[in-house]
């Protein structure tokens, strides 16, 4: 069990440094040019070879070999680890709850950090999906949790992170969800319009399980809607 606040803080600091460095790097035009040059070197100098390589990867600066997809993948992985760690502290399993925390309130420590990270990810995901959604092949969304690494957009690279977040929200205790309903509700409403069926289904489950009881919706009515 995670019991040492100092150790957890150190780990979070390391993960956040990785996350922020990747976020900065994916916006670096010099790095993007270096990746592009390395890509051309790999495929040769011939125009036909380069065109064939770009066609096979989706073309443009957002193919699998671009700096954007590389650093978006790194950023998503670090963010996923941060959210997983904070979720373990905020929603510990029964075996972890029995462990002594050396007078450390792990829930109070993790709650604001987890909330901030969740809101930031979901907000940027929605913005990216709105701005870039029309440019993305609908087939990419067949499995949102596996869509990362195909094209270099925030919404596709972070789809798996969003799935993890929604599953965590779905399984929150009622009182914990209630404390954050004001900030989560408008975001959940916006998520119902995105292309991913997997994400929409999770949002639907959250409305039934978490929000239904708040409006005094009987379980039988929730299931038949």
Tab-separated table of N, CA, C and O in Angstrom, residues 158-208:
chain	number	residue	atom	x	y	z
A	158	UNK	N	-5.418	10.861	-26.161
A	158	UNK	CA	-5.862	10.824	-24.765
A	158	UNK	C	-7.185	10.091	-24.577
A	158	UNK	O	-7.729	10.084	-23.477
A	159	UNK	N	-7.696	9.455	-25.619
A	159	UNK	CA	-8.979	8.761	-25.506
A	159	UNK	C	-8.922	7.670	-24.436
A	159	UNK	O	-9.866	7.498	-23.655
A	160	UNK	N	-7.825	6.928	-24.393
A	160	UNK	CA	-7.681	5.886	-23.379
A	160	UNK	C	-7.640	6.452	-21.973
A	160	UNK	O	-8.173	5.842	-21.028
A	161	UNK	N	-7.019	7.623	-21.817
A	161	UNK	CA	-6.980	8.290	-20.506
A	161	UNK	C	-8.390	8.714	-20.098
A	161	UNK	O	-8.781	8.571	-18.935
A	162	UNK	N	-9.150	9.223	-21.069
A	162	UNK	CA	-10.528	9.642	-20.793
A	162	UNK	C	-11.381	8.445	-20.369
A	162	UNK	O	-12.191	8.547	-19.442
A	163	UNK	N	-11.194	7.304	-21.027
A	163	UNK	CA	-11.916	6.089	-20.635
A	163	UNK	C	-11.602	5.724	-19.189
A	163	UNK	O	-12.502	5.409	-18.397
A	164	UNK	N	-10.326	5.780	-18.813
A	164	UNK	CA	-9.934	5.482	-17.428
A	164	UNK	C	-10.586	6.456	-16.450
A	164	UNK	O	-11.050	6.054	-15.363
A	165	UNK	N	-10.615	7.731	-16.813
A	165	UNK	CA	-11.220	8.748	-15.943
A	165	UNK	C	-12.705	8.474	-15.748
A	165	UNK	O	-13.224	8.509	-14.624
A	166	UNK	N	-13.404	8.181	-16.843
A	166	UNK	CA	-14.844	7.949	-16.758
A	166	UNK	C	-15.163	6.689	-15.958
A	166	UNK	O	-16.143	6.656	-15.201
A	167	UNK	N	-14.341	5.663	-16.105
A	167	UNK	CA	-14.554	4.452	-15.311
A	167	UNK	C	-14.343	4.731	-13.832
A	167	UNK	O	-15.057	4.189	-12.970
A	168	UNK	N	-13.377	5.574	-13.520
A	168	UNK	CA	-13.151	5.955	-12.126
A	168	UNK	C	-14.329	6.753	-11.577
A	168	UNK	O	-14.798	6.510	-10.464
A	169	UNK	N	-14.836	7.703	-12.376
A	169	UNK	CA	-15.985	8.507	-11.952
A	169	UNK	C	-17.209	7.612	-11.749
A	169	UNK	O	-17.971	7.785	-10.791
A	170	UNK	N	-17.385	6.650	-12.647
A	170	UNK	CA	-18.517	5.731	-12.546
A	170	UNK	C	-18.511	4.965	-11.224
A	170	UNK	O	-19.568	4.709	-10.638
A	171	UNK	N	-17.315	4.632	-10.754
A	171	UNK	CA	-17.190	3.813	-9.546
A	171	UNK	C	-16.978	4.620	-8.273
A	171	UNK	O	-16.763	4.037	-7.201
A	172	UNK	N	-17.048	5.947	-8.374
A	172	UNK	CA	-16.907	6.783	-7.184
A	172	UNK	C	-18.055	6.537	-6.206
A	172	UNK	O	-19.197	6.281	-6.610
A	173	UNK	N	-17.743	6.644	-4.928
A	173	UNK	CA	-18.799	6.626	-3.928
A	173	UNK	C	-19.677	7.862	-4.132
A	173	UNK	O	-19.216	8.907	-4.582
A	174	UNK	N	-20.949	7.727	-3.798
A	174	UNK	CA	-21.921	8.783	-4.083
A	174	UNK	C	-21.518	10.128	-3.477
A	174	UNK	O	-21.662	11.181	-4.106
A	175	UNK	N	-21.007	10.115	-2.249
A	175	UNK	CA	-20.658	11.381	-1.607
A	175	UNK	C	-19.468	12.050	-2.286
A	175	UNK	O	-19.408	13.278	-2.381
A	176	UNK	N	-18.536	11.246	-2.793
A	176	UNK	CA	-17.372	11.817	-3.482
A	176	UNK	C	-17.786	12.420	-4.825
A	176	UNK	O	-17.303	13.489	-5.216
A	177	UNK	N	-18.671	11.735	-5.543
A	177	UNK	CA	-19.158	12.301	-6.803
A	177	UNK	C	-19.937	13.583	-6.535
A	177	UNK	O	-19.779	14.581	-7.251
A	178	UNK	N	-20.752	13.580	-5.489
A	178	UNK	CA	-21.584	14.739	-5.182
A	178	UNK	C	-20.752	15.988	-4.917
A	178	UNK	O	-21.156	17.093	-5.282
A	179	UNK	N	-19.593	15.807	-4.307
A	179	UNK	CA	-18.747	16.963	-3.989
A	179	UNK	C	-18.250	17.673	-5.244
A	179	UNK	O	-17.910	18.855	-5.200
A	180	UNK	N	-18.215	16.961	-6.365
A	180	UNK	CA	-17.647	17.532	-7.596
A	180	UNK	C	-18.658	17.601	-8.735
A	180	UNK	O	-18.288	17.842	-9.874
A	181	UNK	N	-19.936	17.406	-8.415
A	181	UNK	CA	-20.949	17.369	-9.467
A	181	UNK	C	-21.047	18.691	-10.231
A	181	UNK	O	-21.327	18.695	-11.439
A	182	UNK	N	-20.809	19.809	-9.565
A	182	UNK	CA	-20.937	21.108	-10.233
A	182	UNK	C	-19.914	21.279	-11.350
A	182	UNK	O	-20.221	21.843	-12.410
A	183	UNK	N	-18.704	20.765	-11.142
A	183	UNK	CA	-17.665	20.895	-12.176
A	183	UNK	C	-17.740	19.768	-13.200
A	183	UNK	O	-17.396	19.964	-14.364
A	184	UNK	N	-18.220	18.588	-12.785
A	184	UNK	CA	-18.266	17.442	-13.692
A	184	UNK	C	-19.489	17.442	-14.598
A	184	UNK	O	-19.407	17.016	-15.759
A	185	UNK	N	-20.625	17.910	-14.088
A	185	UNK	CA	-21.874	17.792	-14.850
A	185	UNK	C	-21.812	18.451	-16.232
A	185	UNK	O	-22.175	17.816	-17.232
A	186	UNK	N	-21.358	19.711	-16.365
A	186	UNK	CA	-21.322	20.312	-17.710
A	186	UNK	C	-20.369	19.592	-18.662
A	186	UNK	O	-20.627	19.520	-19.866
A	187	UNK	N	-19.280	19.047	-18.131
A	187	UNK	CA	-18.340	18.312	-18.977
A	187	UNK	C	-18.968	17.002	-19.441
A	187	UNK	O	-18.856	16.620	-20.614
A	188	UNK	N	-19.656	16.300	-18.541
A	188	UNK	CA	-20.329	15.059	-18.907
A	188	UNK	C	-21.391	15.315	-19.964
A	188	UNK	O	-21.557	14.520	-20.895
A	189	UNK	N	-22.113	16.423	-19.845
A	189	UNK	CA	-23.115	16.771	-20.850
A	189	UNK	C	-22.465	16.976	-22.214
A	189	UNK	O	-23.013	16.562	-23.248
A	190	UNK	N	-21.310	17.589	-22.242
A	190	UNK	CA	-20.610	17.825	-23.509
A	190	UNK	C	-20.069	16.539	-24.107
A	190	UNK	O	-19.987	16.387	-25.326
A	191	UNK	N	-19.712	15.584	-23.263
A	191	UNK	CA	-19.143	14.327	-23.749
A	191	UNK	C	-20.161	13.448	-24.480
A	191	UNK	O	-19.768	12.537	-25.214
A	192	UNK	N	-21.453	13.701	-24.308
A	192	UNK	CA	-22.444	12.855	-24.977
A	192	UNK	C	-22.464	13.069	-26.479
A	192	UNK	O	-23.017	12.244	-27.213
A	193	UNK	N	-21.843	14.149	-26.972
A	193	UNK	CA	-21.907	14.448	-28.402
A	193	UNK	C	-20.675	14.002	-29.182
A	193	UNK	O	-20.640	14.156	-30.398
A	194	UNK	N	-19.675	13.448	-28.519
A	194	UNK	CA	-18.457	13.104	-29.239
A	194	UNK	C	-18.650	11.818	-30.031
A	194	UNK	O	-19.617	11.086	-29.863
A	195	UNK	N	-17.699	11.515	-30.905
A	195	UNK	CA	-17.859	10.417	-31.850
A	195	UNK	C	-17.681	9.035	-31.228
A	195	UNK	O	-18.224	8.054	-31.734
A	196	UNK	N	-16.922	8.922	-30.175
A	196	UNK	CA	-16.615	7.617	-29.596
A	196	UNK	C	-17.813	6.995	-28.891
A	196	UNK	O	-18.301	7.511	-27.880
A	197	UNK	N	-18.271	5.849	-29.399
A	197	UNK	CA	-19.362	5.140	-28.752
A	197	UNK	C	-18.968	4.619	-27.382
A	197	UNK	O	-19.781	4.613	-26.447
A	198	UNK	N	-17.721	4.180	-27.239
A	198	UNK	CA	-17.243	3.661	-25.961
A	198	UNK	C	-17.333	4.717	-24.871
A	198	UNK	O	-17.788	4.442	-23.751
A	199	UNK	N	-16.940	5.929	-25.193
A	199	UNK	CA	-16.984	7.015	-24.214
A	199	UNK	C	-18.419	7.431	-23.938
A	199	UNK	O	-18.804	7.661	-22.789
A	200	UNK	N	-19.247	7.517	-24.977
A	200	UNK	CA	-20.655	7.887	-24.769
A	200	UNK	C	-21.372	6.878	-23.872
A	200	UNK	O	-22.189	7.253	-23.028
A	201	UNK	N	-21.068	5.602	-24.041
A	201	UNK	CA	-21.697	4.584	-23.202
A	201	UNK	C	-21.290	4.734	-21.740
A	201	UNK	O	-22.115	4.558	-20.831
A	202	UNK	N	-20.021	5.061	-21.513
A	202	UNK	CA	-19.573	5.278	-20.140
A	202	UNK	C	-20.266	6.488	-19.524
A	202	UNK	O	-20.666	6.459	-18.351
A	203	UNK	N	-20.419	7.543	-20.311
A	203	UNK	CA	-21.115	8.737	-19.819
A	203	UNK	C	-22.569	8.390	-19.481
A	203	UNK	O	-23.106	8.823	-18.454
A	204	UNK	N	-23.195	7.591	-20.327
A	204	UNK	CA	-24.566	7.155	-20.066
A	204	UNK	C	-24.656	6.395	-18.747
A	204	UNK	O	-25.576	6.609	-17.943
A	205	UNK	N	-23.693	5.513	-18.511
A	205	UNK	CA	-23.676	4.751	-17.260
A	205	UNK	C	-23.511	5.675	-16.052
A	205	UNK	O	-24.119	5.453	-14.991
A	206	UNK	N	-22.685	6.708	-16.212
A	206	UNK	CA	-22.475	7.661	-15.115
A	206	UNK	C	-23.770	8.415	-14.802
A	206	UNK	O	-24.132	8.618	-13.638
A	207	UNK	N	-24.485	8.826	-15.846
A	207	UNK	CA	-25.748	9.523	-15.628
A	207	UNK	C	-26.737	8.624	-14.890
A	207	UNK	O	-27.461	9.079	-13.993
A	208	UNK	N	-26.776	7.352	-15.264
A	208	UNK	CA	-27.709	6.439	-14.613
A	208	UNK	C	-27.332	6.181	-13.151
A	208	UNK	O	-28.181	6.229	-12.254
